Short mmCIF file of C-alpha atoms and ligand atoms in Angstrom, two decimals:
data_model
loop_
_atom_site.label_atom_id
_atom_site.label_comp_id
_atom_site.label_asym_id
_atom_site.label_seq_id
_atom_site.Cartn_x
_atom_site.Cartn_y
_atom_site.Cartn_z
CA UNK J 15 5.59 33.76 22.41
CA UNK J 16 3.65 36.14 20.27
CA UNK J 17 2.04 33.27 18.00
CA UNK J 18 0.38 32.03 21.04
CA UNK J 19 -1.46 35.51 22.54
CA UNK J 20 -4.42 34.64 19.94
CA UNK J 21 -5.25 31.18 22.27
CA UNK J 22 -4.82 32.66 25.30
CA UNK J 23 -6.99 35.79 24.55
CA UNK J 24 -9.98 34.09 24.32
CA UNK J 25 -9.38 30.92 26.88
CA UNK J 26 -9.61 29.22 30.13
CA UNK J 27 -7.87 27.62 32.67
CA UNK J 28 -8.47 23.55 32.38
CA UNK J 29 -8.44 20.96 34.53
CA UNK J 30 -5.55 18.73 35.63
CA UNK J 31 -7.27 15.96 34.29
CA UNK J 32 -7.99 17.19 30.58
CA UNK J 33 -4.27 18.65 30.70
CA UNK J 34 -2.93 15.32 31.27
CA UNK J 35 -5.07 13.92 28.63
CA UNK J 36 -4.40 16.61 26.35
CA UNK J 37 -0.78 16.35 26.88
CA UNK J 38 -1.26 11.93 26.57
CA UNK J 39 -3.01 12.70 23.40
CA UNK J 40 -0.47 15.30 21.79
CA UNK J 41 2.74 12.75 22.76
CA UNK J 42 1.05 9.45 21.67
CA UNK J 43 0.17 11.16 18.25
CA UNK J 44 3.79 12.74 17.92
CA UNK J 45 1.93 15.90 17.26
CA UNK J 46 4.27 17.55 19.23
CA UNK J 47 7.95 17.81 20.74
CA UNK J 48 8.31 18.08 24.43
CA UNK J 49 9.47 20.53 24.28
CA UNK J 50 6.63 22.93 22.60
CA UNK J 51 4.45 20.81 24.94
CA UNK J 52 6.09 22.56 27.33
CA UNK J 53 4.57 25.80 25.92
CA UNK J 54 0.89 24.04 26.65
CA UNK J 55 1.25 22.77 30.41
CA UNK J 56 -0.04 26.05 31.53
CA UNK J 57 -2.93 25.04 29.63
CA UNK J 58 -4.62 28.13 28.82
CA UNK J 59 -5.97 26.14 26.24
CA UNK J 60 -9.84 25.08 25.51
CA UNK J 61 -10.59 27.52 22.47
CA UNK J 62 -10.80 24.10 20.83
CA UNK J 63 -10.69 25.30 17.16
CA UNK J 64 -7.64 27.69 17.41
CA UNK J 65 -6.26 24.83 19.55
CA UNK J 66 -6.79 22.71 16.72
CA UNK J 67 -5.49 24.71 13.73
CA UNK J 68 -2.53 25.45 15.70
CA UNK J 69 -1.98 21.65 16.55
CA UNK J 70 -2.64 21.28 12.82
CA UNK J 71 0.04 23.40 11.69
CA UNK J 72 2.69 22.27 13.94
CA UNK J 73 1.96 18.73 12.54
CA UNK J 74 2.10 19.47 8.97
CA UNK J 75 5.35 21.59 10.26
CA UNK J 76 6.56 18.42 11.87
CA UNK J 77 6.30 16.19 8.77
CA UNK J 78 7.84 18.43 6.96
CA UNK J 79 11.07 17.83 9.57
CA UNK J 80 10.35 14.45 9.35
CA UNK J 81 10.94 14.36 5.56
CA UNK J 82 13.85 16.54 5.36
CA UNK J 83 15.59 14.04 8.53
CA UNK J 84 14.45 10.69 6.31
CA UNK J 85 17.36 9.49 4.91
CA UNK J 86 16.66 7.74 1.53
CA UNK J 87 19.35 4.82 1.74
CA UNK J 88 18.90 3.87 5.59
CA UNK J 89 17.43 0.19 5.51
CA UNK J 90 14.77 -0.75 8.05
CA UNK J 91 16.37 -4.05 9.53
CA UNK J 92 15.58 -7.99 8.21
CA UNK J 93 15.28 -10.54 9.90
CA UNK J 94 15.74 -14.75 9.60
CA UNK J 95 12.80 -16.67 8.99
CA UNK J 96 13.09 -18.30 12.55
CA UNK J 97 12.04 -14.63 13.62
CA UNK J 98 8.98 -14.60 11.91
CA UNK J 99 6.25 -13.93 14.19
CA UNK J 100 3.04 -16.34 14.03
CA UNK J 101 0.44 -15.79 13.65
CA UNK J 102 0.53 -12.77 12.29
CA UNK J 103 -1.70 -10.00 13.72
CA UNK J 104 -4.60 -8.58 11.86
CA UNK J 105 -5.37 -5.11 12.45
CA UNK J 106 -7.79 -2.85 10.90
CA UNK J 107 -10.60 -0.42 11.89
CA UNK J 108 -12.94 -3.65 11.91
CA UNK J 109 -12.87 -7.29 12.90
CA UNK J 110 -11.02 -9.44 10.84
CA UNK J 111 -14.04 -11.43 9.52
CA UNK J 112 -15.56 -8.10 8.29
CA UNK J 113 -11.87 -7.86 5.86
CA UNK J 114 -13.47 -6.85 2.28
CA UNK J 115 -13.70 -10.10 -0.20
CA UNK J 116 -12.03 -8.66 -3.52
CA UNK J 117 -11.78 -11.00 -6.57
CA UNK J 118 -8.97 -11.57 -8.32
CA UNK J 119 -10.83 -11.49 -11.15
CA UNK J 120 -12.04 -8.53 -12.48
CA UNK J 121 -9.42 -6.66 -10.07
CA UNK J 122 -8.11 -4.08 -11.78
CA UNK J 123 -5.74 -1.62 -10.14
CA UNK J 124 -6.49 1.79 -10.99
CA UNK J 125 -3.60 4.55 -11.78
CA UNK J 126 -4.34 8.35 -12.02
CA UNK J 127 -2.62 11.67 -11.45
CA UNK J 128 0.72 12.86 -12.55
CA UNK J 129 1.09 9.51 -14.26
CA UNK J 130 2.24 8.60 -17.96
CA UNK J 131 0.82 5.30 -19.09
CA UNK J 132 -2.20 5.09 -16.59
CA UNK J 133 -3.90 2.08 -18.23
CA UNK J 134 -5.09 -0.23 -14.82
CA UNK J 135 -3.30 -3.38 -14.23
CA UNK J 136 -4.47 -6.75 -13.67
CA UNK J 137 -3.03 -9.14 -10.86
CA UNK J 138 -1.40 -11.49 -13.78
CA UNK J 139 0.44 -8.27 -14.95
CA UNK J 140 1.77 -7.15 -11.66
CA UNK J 141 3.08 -10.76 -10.48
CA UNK J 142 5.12 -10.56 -14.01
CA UNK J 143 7.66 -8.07 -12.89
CA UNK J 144 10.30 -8.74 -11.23
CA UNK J 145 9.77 -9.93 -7.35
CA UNK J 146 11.74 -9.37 -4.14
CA UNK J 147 11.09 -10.68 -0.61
CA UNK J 148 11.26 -8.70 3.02
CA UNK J 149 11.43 -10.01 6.23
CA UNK J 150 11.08 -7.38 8.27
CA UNK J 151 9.32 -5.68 11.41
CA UNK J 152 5.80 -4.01 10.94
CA UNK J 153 4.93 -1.87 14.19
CA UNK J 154 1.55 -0.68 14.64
CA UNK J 155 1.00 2.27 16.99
CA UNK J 156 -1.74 0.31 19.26
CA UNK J 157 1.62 -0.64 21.06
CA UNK J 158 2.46 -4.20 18.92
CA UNK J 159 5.12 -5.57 16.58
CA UNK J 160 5.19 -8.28 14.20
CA UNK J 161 7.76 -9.97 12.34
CA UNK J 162 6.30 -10.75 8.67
CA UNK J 163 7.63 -11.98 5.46
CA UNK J 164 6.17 -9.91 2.19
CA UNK J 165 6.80 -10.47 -1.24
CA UNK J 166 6.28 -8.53 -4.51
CA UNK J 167 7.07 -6.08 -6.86
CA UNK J 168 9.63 -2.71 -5.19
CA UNK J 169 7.36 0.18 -5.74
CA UNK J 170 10.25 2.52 -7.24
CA UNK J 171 10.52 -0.42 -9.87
CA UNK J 172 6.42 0.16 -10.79
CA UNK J 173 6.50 3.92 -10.63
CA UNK J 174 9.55 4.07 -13.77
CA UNK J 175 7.49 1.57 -15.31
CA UNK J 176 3.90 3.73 -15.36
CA UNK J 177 6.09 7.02 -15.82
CA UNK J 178 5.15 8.36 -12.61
CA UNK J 179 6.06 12.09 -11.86
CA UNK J 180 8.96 11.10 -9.51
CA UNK J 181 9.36 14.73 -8.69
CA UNK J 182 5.58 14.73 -7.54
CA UNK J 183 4.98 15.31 -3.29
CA UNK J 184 3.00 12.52 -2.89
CA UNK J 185 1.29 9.06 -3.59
CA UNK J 186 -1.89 8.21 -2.52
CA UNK J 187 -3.99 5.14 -2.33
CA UNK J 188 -7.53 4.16 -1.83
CA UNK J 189 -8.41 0.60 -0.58
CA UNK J 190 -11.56 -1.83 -0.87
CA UNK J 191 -12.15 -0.64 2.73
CA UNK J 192 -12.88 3.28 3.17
CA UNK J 193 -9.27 3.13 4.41
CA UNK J 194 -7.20 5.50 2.41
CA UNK J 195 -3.45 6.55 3.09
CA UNK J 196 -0.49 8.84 1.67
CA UNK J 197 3.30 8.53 1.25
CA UNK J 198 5.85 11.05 0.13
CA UNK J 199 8.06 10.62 -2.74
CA UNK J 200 11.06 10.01 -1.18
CA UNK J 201 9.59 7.36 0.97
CA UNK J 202 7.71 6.06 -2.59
CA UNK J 203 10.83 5.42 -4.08
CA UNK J 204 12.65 3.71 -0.75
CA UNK J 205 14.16 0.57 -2.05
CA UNK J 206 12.40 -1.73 0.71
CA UNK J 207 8.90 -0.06 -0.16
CA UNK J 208 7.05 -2.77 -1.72
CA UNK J 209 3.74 -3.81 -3.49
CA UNK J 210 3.06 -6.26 -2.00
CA UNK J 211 1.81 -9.54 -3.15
CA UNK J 212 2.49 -12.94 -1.46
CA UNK J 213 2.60 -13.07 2.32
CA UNK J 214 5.07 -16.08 3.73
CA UNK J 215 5.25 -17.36 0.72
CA UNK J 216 1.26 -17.55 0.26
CA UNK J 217 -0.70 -15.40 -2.00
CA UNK J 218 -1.89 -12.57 0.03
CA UNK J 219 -4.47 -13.56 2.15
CA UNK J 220 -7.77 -11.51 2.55
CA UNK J 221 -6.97 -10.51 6.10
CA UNK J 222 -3.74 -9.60 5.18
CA UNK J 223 -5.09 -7.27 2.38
CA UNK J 224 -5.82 -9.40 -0.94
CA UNK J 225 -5.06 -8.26 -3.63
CA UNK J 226 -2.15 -5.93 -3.02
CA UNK J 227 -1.27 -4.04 -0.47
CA UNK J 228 2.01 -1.80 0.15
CA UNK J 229 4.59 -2.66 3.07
CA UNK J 230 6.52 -0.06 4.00
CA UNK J 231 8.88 -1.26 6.74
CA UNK J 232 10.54 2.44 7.59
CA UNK J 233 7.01 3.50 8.86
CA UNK J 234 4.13 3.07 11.13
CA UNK J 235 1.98 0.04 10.24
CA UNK J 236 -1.20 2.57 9.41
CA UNK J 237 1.02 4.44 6.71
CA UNK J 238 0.92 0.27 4.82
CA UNK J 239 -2.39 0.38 2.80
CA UNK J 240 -4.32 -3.17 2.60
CA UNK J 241 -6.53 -3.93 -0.31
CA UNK J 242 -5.45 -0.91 -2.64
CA UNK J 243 -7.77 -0.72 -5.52
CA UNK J 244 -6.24 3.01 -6.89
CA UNK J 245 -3.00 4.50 -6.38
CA UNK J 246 -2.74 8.19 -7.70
CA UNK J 247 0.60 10.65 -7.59
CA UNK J 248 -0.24 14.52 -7.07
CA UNK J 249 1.46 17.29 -5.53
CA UNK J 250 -2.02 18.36 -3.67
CA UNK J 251 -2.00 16.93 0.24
CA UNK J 252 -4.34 13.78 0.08
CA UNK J 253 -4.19 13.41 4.19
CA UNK J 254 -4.90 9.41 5.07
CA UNK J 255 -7.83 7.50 7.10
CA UNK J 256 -6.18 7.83 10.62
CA UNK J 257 -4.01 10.86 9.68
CA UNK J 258 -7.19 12.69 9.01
CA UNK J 259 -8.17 12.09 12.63
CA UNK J 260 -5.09 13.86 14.05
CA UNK J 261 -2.65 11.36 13.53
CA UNK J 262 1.26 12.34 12.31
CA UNK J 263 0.95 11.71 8.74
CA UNK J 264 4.79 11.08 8.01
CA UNK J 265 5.16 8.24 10.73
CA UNK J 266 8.21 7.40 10.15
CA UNK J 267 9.97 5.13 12.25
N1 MTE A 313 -7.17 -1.07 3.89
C1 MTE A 313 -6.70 -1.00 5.14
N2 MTE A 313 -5.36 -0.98 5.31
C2 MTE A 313 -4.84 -0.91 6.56
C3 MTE A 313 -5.68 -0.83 7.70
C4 MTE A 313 -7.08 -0.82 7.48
O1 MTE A 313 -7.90 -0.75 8.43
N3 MTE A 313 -7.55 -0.93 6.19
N4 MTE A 313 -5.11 -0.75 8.97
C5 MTE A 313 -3.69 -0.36 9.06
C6 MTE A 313 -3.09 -0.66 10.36
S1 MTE A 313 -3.41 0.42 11.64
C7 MTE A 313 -2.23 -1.71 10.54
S2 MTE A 313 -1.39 -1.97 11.98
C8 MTE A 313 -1.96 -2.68 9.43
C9 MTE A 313 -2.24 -4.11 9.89
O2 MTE A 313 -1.88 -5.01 8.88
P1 MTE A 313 -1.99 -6.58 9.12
O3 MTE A 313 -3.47 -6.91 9.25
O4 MTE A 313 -1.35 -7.21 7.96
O5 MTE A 313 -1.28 -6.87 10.42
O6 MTE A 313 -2.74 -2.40 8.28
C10 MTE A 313 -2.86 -1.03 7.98
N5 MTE A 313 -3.48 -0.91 6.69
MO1 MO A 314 -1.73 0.04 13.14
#
């Protein structure tokens, strides 16, 4: 109990009310286990800062669980095509007729970091290699699922090609939107983690994130970048759009 005597030095009781919405907060994020939000129901809690450095730090603790649980060879499950939900949602910090407009032409998708060959790649050379198709369940933490079809190129298959540091932490990308996201390796190199380019059997539409986005079907729907213009690998923590905001960054499912 030690670790905690610097928050409670310098705090106050809270209301009912914010405790419950603290508490709301902390589960729906999966910032914490019930049981450590156990150690917060007394709620001596409202040195924000310290509050949230300490949240901080038992989040990045948490991924790190996260990771070592994630088992490399589980498959997320597939589905028929009868399953396939439609429409498909659209989901993204704006309305879907405010979805960036990104030409195929002069797209060029930009490599950097611990990467070999980091020339960019047009759309022509990424629908050369070699294709696979999902169907499989996207889950979005606003409380919805979707059953989607996705084809394109398996992501492990692109990061041999471009002599990626496979031993690297992470890989980052930054879309046409100012969303940006992060994945680990392990997750990177998943066999049903995918670059996505056709969606049911259409070239990706703009809603769905034209050009290329990556579906990731063993995590959270916020953790599947639309519209990726740059994908970098590092070993420095590059964070994410919505994981920046407090939100677990592993989201795994
Ligand atoms: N570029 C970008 N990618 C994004 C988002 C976004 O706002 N911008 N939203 C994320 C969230 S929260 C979800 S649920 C899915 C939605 O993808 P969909 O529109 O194909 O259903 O995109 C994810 N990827
Ligand atoms: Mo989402």
């Amino acid at each position: 109990m030690k670790r905690w005597r610097g928050i409670e030095s310098d705090s106050v009781e809270c209301s009912k009310t914010e405790r419950r919405f603290l508490e709301r907060r902390l589960l729906l994020k999966g910032a914490l286990s019930v049981g450590a939000l156990g150690l917060l129901t007394g709620c001596n809690i409202t040195n924000q800062e310290s509050v949230r450095k300490t949240l901080w730090t038992m989040s990045r603790w948490n991924d790190r669980i996260q990771a070592a649980l994630f088992d490399p060879n589980r498959l997320a499950p597939t589905y028929p095509d009868s399953a396939i939900t439609r429409p498909f949602p659209f989901n993204a910090f704006y309305d879907e007729d405010e979805a960036p407009v990104v030409e195929a032409e002069p797209y060029r998708l930009e490599l950097s970091g611990l990467i070999r060959d980091r020339r960019p790649w047009s759309l022509r050379e990424l629908n050369a290699l070699p294709q696979t198709t999902q169907i499989t369940r996207h889950v979005c933490v606003e409380g919805w699922s979707a059953i989607g079809k996705w084809s394109g190129v398996t992501f492990r298959t692109f990061l041999e090609r471009v002599g990626a540091d496979l031993n690297a932490k992470y890989v980052g990308f930054k879309c046409a939107d100012d969303y940006y996201t992060s994945i680990d390796m392990a997750t990177a190199l998943h066999p049903q983690t995918q670059m996505t380019l056709r969606y049911d059997g259409q070239i990706l539409p703009r809603s769905y994130g034209f050009p290329m986005k990556l579906r990731i079907p063993t995590k959270l729907g916020f953790k599947n970048p639309k519209h990726i213009m740059a994908i970098y690998v590092t070993n420095m923590y590059p964070g994410g759009y919505w994981e920046d905001k407090g939100y677990n960054w592993f989201a795994g499912l």
